[in-house]
PDB file of C-alpha atoms and ligand atoms in Angstrom:
ATOM      1  CA  MET A   6     -10.000  -2.454  -6.191  1.00  0.00           C
ATOM      2  CA  THR A   7      -8.446   1.056  -6.278  1.00  0.00           C
ATOM      3  CA  GLU A   8      -9.379   2.799  -3.020  1.00  0.00           C
ATOM      4  CA  ARG A   9      -8.592   6.049  -1.307  1.00  0.00           C
ATOM      5  CA  THR A  10      -7.606   6.330   2.398  1.00  0.00           C
ATOM      6  CA  LEU A  11      -6.908   9.057   5.021  1.00  0.00           C
ATOM      7  CA  ALA A  12      -3.332   8.864   6.531  1.00  0.00           C
ATOM      8  CA  ILE A  13      -2.250  10.936   9.527  1.00  0.00           C
ATOM      9  CA  ILE A  14       1.409  10.922  10.384  1.00  0.00           C
ATOM     10  CA  LYS A  15       0.850  12.036  14.168  1.00  0.00           C
ATOM     11  CA  PRO A  16       2.358  14.740  16.131  1.00  0.00           C
ATOM     12  CA  ASP A  17       4.709  12.271  18.094  1.00  0.00           C
ATOM     13  CA  ALA A  18       6.158  10.982  14.691  1.00  0.00           C
ATOM     14  CA  VAL A  19       6.720  14.522  13.279  1.00  0.00           C
ATOM     15  CA  ALA A  20       8.233  15.644  16.663  1.00  0.00           C
ATOM     16  CA  LYS A  21      10.681  12.529  16.550  1.00  0.00           C
ATOM     17  CA  GLY A  22      11.821  13.627  13.013  1.00  0.00           C
ATOM     18  CA  VAL A  23      10.569  10.308  11.528  1.00  0.00           C
ATOM     19  CA  ALA A  24       7.846  11.692   9.093  1.00  0.00           C
ATOM     20  CA  GLY A  25      10.214  11.208   6.113  1.00  0.00           C
ATOM     21  CA  GLN A  26      11.117   7.728   6.901  1.00  0.00           C
ATOM     22  CA  ILE A  27       7.191   6.927   7.110  1.00  0.00           C
ATOM     23  CA  LEU A  28       6.802   8.762   3.918  1.00  0.00           C
ATOM     24  CA  SER A  29       9.465   6.452   2.345  1.00  0.00           C
ATOM     25  CA  ARG A  30       7.653   3.262   3.633  1.00  0.00           C
ATOM     26  CA  ILE A  31       4.461   4.733   1.907  1.00  0.00           C
ATOM     27  CA  GLU A  32       6.149   5.185  -1.249  1.00  0.00           C
ATOM     28  CA  ARG A  33       8.013   2.120  -1.361  1.00  0.00           C
ATOM     29  CA  ALA A  34       4.792   0.090  -0.628  1.00  0.00           C
ATOM     30  CA  GLY A  35       3.402   1.643  -3.802  1.00  0.00           C
ATOM     31  CA  PHE A  36       0.838   4.140  -2.609  1.00  0.00           C
ATOM     32  CA  THR A  37       0.161   7.217  -4.658  1.00  0.00           C
ATOM     33  CA  ILE A  38       0.167  10.185  -2.376  1.00  0.00           C
ATOM     34  CA  LEU A  39      -3.028  12.268  -3.880  1.00  0.00           C
ATOM     35  CA  ALA A  40      -2.605  15.011  -1.175  1.00  0.00           C
ATOM     36  CA  ALA A  41      -0.432  16.143   1.839  1.00  0.00           C
ATOM     37  CA  ARG A  42      -0.732  18.853   4.313  1.00  0.00           C
ATOM     38  CA  LEU A  43       1.167  19.800   7.538  1.00  0.00           C
ATOM     39  CA  THR A  44      -1.211  21.113   9.965  1.00  0.00           C
ATOM     40  CA  ARG A  45      -1.611  21.788  13.669  1.00  0.00           C
ATOM     41  CA  LEU A  46      -4.996  20.647  14.792  1.00  0.00           C
ATOM     42  CA  SER A  47      -7.098  22.665  16.947  1.00  0.00           C
ATOM     43  CA  ARG A  48      -8.932  21.013  19.808  1.00  0.00           C
ATOM     44  CA  GLU A  49     -12.445  21.357  17.996  1.00  0.00           C
ATOM     45  CA  GLN A  50     -10.684  19.882  14.781  1.00  0.00           C
ATOM     46  CA  ALA A  51      -9.307  16.940  16.722  1.00  0.00           C
ATOM     47  CA  GLY A  52     -12.552  16.388  18.522  1.00  0.00           C
ATOM     48  CA  GLY A  53     -14.578  16.314  15.487  1.00  0.00           C
ATOM     49  CA  PHE A  54     -12.361  13.951  13.622  1.00  0.00           C
ATOM     50  CA  TYR A  55     -12.485  11.496  16.410  1.00  0.00           C
ATOM     51  CA  ALA A  56     -16.047  12.030  17.381  1.00  0.00           C
ATOM     52  CA  VAL A  57     -16.784   8.366  16.806  1.00  0.00           C
ATOM     53  CA  HIS A  58     -14.748   7.689  19.999  1.00  0.00           C
ATOM     54  CA  ARG A  59     -16.141  10.555  22.181  1.00  0.00           C
ATOM     55  CA  GLU A  60     -17.579   8.034  24.788  1.00  0.00           C
ATOM     56  CA  ARG A  61     -14.269   6.351  25.176  1.00  0.00           C
ATOM     57  CA  PRO A  62     -12.111   7.016  28.273  1.00  0.00           C
ATOM     58  CA  PHE A  63      -9.138   8.072  26.364  1.00  0.00           C
ATOM     59  CA  TYR A  64     -11.108  10.614  24.138  1.00  0.00           C
ATOM     60  CA  ALA A  65      -9.864  13.775  25.937  1.00  0.00           C
ATOM     61  CA  SER A  66      -6.314  12.668  26.243  1.00  0.00           C
ATOM     62  CA  LEU A  67      -6.288  11.645  22.603  1.00  0.00           C
ATOM     63  CA  CYS A  68      -7.700  14.956  21.468  1.00  0.00           C
ATOM     64  CA  ALA A  69      -5.151  16.769  23.579  1.00  0.00           C
ATOM     65  CA  PHE A  70      -2.237  14.619  22.101  1.00  0.00           C
ATOM     66  CA  MET A  71      -3.296  15.197  18.620  1.00  0.00           C
ATOM     67  CA  THR A  72      -3.032  19.066  19.138  1.00  0.00           C
ATOM     68  CA  GLU A  73       0.525  19.034  20.726  1.00  0.00           C
ATOM     69  CA  GLY A  74       2.364  19.796  17.494  1.00  0.00           C
ATOM     70  CA  PRO A  75       1.797  19.477  13.581  1.00  0.00           C
ATOM     71  CA  CYS A  76       0.912  16.392  12.015  1.00  0.00           C
ATOM     72  CA  LEU A  77       1.149  15.394   8.368  1.00  0.00           C
ATOM     73  CA  VAL A  78      -2.224  14.536   6.786  1.00  0.00           C
ATOM     74  CA  LEU A  79      -2.319  12.554   3.610  1.00  0.00           C
ATOM     75  CA  VAL A  80      -4.525  11.001   1.114  1.00  0.00           C
ATOM     76  CA  LEU A  81      -3.284   7.590  -0.083  1.00  0.00           C
ATOM     77  CA  GLU A  82      -4.471   5.796  -3.246  1.00  0.00           C
ATOM     78  CA  GLY A  83      -3.758   2.219  -4.342  1.00  0.00           C
ATOM     79  CA  ASP A  84      -5.277  -1.259  -4.748  1.00  0.00           C
ATOM     80  CA  ASP A  85      -6.944  -2.203  -1.512  1.00  0.00           C
ATOM     81  CA  ALA A  86      -5.499   0.828   0.026  1.00  0.00           C
ATOM     82  CA  ILE A  87      -7.465   0.933   3.182  1.00  0.00           C
ATOM     83  CA  ARG A  88      -6.253  -2.726   4.362  1.00  0.00           C
ATOM     84  CA  ARG A  89      -2.721  -2.269   2.987  1.00  0.00           C
ATOM     85  CA  TRP A  90      -2.058   0.986   4.838  1.00  0.00           C
ATOM     86  CA  ARG A  91      -3.433  -0.621   8.044  1.00  0.00           C
ATOM     87  CA  ASP A  92      -1.066  -3.557   7.554  1.00  0.00           C
ATOM     88  CA  LEU A  93       1.880  -1.278   7.150  1.00  0.00           C
ATOM     89  CA  MET A  94       0.834   0.642  10.198  1.00  0.00           C
ATOM     90  CA  GLY A  95       0.433  -2.432  12.447  1.00  0.00           C
ATOM     91  CA  ALA A  96      -1.718  -2.917  15.341  1.00  0.00           C
ATOM     92  CA  THR A  97      -2.889   0.331  17.429  1.00  0.00           C
ATOM     93  CA  ASP A  98      -0.952  -0.629  20.376  1.00  0.00           C
ATOM     94  CA  PRO A  99       2.667  -0.880  19.416  1.00  0.00           C
ATOM     95  CA  ALA A 100       3.369  -3.723  22.035  1.00  0.00           C
ATOM     96  CA  GLN A 101       1.137  -5.987  19.933  1.00  0.00           C
ATOM     97  CA  ALA A 102       2.228  -4.636  16.363  1.00  0.00           C
ATOM     98  CA  ALA A 103       4.161  -7.055  14.004  1.00  0.00           C
ATOM     99  CA  PRO A 104       7.813  -6.415  13.353  1.00  0.00           C
ATOM    100  CA  GLY A 105       8.569  -4.303  10.463  1.00  0.00           C
ATOM    101  CA  THR A 106       5.296  -2.293  10.892  1.00  0.00           C
ATOM    102  CA  ILE A 107       5.272   1.505  11.366  1.00  0.00           C
ATOM    103  CA  ARG A 108       3.959   1.254  14.799  1.00  0.00           C
ATOM    104  CA  ARG A 109       6.319  -1.239  16.048  1.00  0.00           C
ATOM    105  CA  ASP A 110       9.291   0.699  14.624  1.00  0.00           C
ATOM    106  CA  PHE A 111       8.229   4.293  15.624  1.00  0.00           C
ATOM    107  CA  ALA A 112       5.307   4.406  18.102  1.00  0.00           C
ATOM    108  CA  SER A 113       5.694   5.138  21.761  1.00  0.00           C
ATOM    109  CA  SER A 114       2.407   4.097  23.377  1.00  0.00           C
ATOM    110  CA  ILE A 115      -1.146   3.113  22.294  1.00  0.00           C
ATOM    111  CA  GLU A 116      -2.121   6.800  22.243  1.00  0.00           C
ATOM    112  CA  ALA A 117       1.012   8.238  20.706  1.00  0.00           C
ATOM    113  CA  ASN A 118       1.126   5.452  17.927  1.00  0.00           C
ATOM    114  CA  ALA A 119       2.917   7.359  15.083  1.00  0.00           C
ATOM    115  CA  VAL A 120       0.140   7.038  12.256  1.00  0.00           C
ATOM    116  CA  HIS A 121      -3.490   6.888  11.802  1.00  0.00           C
ATOM    117  CA  GLY A 122      -5.372   5.212   8.794  1.00  0.00           C
ATOM    118  CA  SER A 123      -9.222   4.932   7.860  1.00  0.00           C
ATOM    119  CA  ASP A 124     -10.558   1.596   9.053  1.00  0.00           C
ATOM    120  CA  SER A 125     -13.292   1.287   6.526  1.00  0.00           C
ATOM    121  CA  PRO A 126     -14.472   2.747   3.232  1.00  0.00           C
ATOM    122  CA  ALA A 127     -17.145   4.516   5.317  1.00  0.00           C
ATOM    123  CA  SER A 128     -14.501   5.935   7.504  1.00  0.00           C
ATOM    124  CA  ALA A 129     -12.531   7.116   4.537  1.00  0.00           C
ATOM    125  CA  ALA A 130     -15.673   8.687   3.233  1.00  0.00           C
ATOM    126  CA  PHE A 131     -15.780  10.897   6.066  1.00  0.00           C
ATOM    127  CA  GLU A 132     -12.202  11.420   6.896  1.00  0.00           C
ATOM    128  CA  ILE A 133     -10.836  12.405   3.577  1.00  0.00           C
ATOM    129  CA  PRO A 134     -13.286  15.408   3.049  1.00  0.00           C
ATOM    130  CA  TYR A 135     -12.840  16.268   6.746  1.00  0.00           C
ATOM    131  CA  PHE A 136      -9.287  17.668   5.622  1.00  0.00           C
ATOM    132  CA  PHE A 137      -9.318  17.849   1.851  1.00  0.00           C
ATOM    133  CA  SER A 138     -11.591  19.206  -0.761  1.00  0.00           C
ATOM    134  CA  ALA A 139     -11.743  17.572  -4.209  1.00  0.00           C
ATOM    135  CA  LEU A 140      -9.652  20.193  -5.707  1.00  0.00           C
ATOM    136  CA  ASP A 141      -6.675  19.453  -3.281  1.00  0.00           C
ATOM    137  CA  LEU A 142      -6.464  15.971  -4.814  1.00  0.00           C
ATOM    138  CA  CYS A 143      -3.825  15.455  -7.459  1.00  0.00           C
ATOM    139  CA  PRO A 144      -4.980  12.272  -9.366  1.00  0.00           C
ATOM    140  CA  ARG A 145      -2.491  10.692 -11.874  1.00  0.00           C
TER     141      ARG A 145
HETATM  142  P1  CMP C 218      -5.929   5.635  15.702  1.00  0.00           P
HETATM  143  O1  CMP C 218      -5.800   4.560  14.742  1.00  0.00           O
HETATM  144  O2  CMP C 218      -5.830   7.013  15.178  1.00  0.00           O
HETATM  145  O3  CMP C 218      -7.729   5.697  16.026  1.00  0.00           O
HETATM  146  C1  CMP C 218      -8.010   6.063  17.356  1.00  0.00           C
HETATM  147  C2  CMP C 218      -6.780   6.563  18.272  1.00  0.00           C
HETATM  148  O4  CMP C 218      -7.184   6.387  19.661  1.00  0.00           O
HETATM  149  C3  CMP C 218      -5.667   5.511  18.218  1.00  0.00           C
HETATM  150  O5  CMP C 218      -5.075   5.464  16.903  1.00  0.00           O
HETATM  151  C4  CMP C 218      -5.014   5.819  19.396  1.00  0.00           C
HETATM  152  O6  CMP C 218      -4.047   6.878  19.103  1.00  0.00           O
HETATM  153  C5  CMP C 218      -5.940   6.105  20.344  1.00  0.00           C
HETATM  154  N1  CMP C 218      -6.318   4.871  21.334  1.00  0.00           N
HETATM  155  C6  CMP C 218      -6.777   3.821  20.980  1.00  0.00           C
HETATM  156  N2  CMP C 218      -7.030   3.194  21.932  1.00  0.00           N
HETATM  157  C7  CMP C 218      -6.442   3.836  23.131  1.00  0.00           C
HETATM  158  C8  CMP C 218      -6.232   3.383  24.602  1.00  0.00           C
HETATM  159  N3  CMP C 218      -6.662   2.351  24.997  1.00  0.00           N
HETATM  160  N4  CMP C 218      -5.706   4.398  25.247  1.00  0.00           N
HETATM  161  C9  CMP C 218      -5.410   5.505  24.747  1.00  0.00           C
HETATM  162  N5  CMP C 218      -5.479   5.879  23.294  1.00  0.00           N
HETATM  163  C10 CMP C 218      -6.007   5.191  22.607  1.00  0.00           C
END
């Protein structure tokens, strides 16, 4: 089934200069990029995006990390896109991520883990409009 998912190339990956390599993996995997924006999140924007984690001990640190520099926010489309993007990313903790995954190759830590992806259709339905209006998306 064709799905849409929100992807973020996080501030650590943009700062390292590997955003292009990650985009290349996205394209090689056959995703269609419907929208993309380089943006530096405010504390409020990061906090709202990760509100589901607000009771977690790492919430404040995660929100600070996400504001450290620009990130590249994307909407990806494709067959089974939510699961396939998560497979390409690898496990949250790069030490647990499989060889060849983005996090294994580019993440620095469980927090500075290079990329984000929606974890379910319900998450995608919240996360995509958090950053993009319908008019921002370029279907083909
Ligand atoms: P992401 O997939 O964007 O979803 C939530 C984020 O919280 C996760 O990637 C990590 O950046 C961060 N995170 C998850 N678990 C931890 C943890 N144990 N310690 C610090 N950060 C974490």
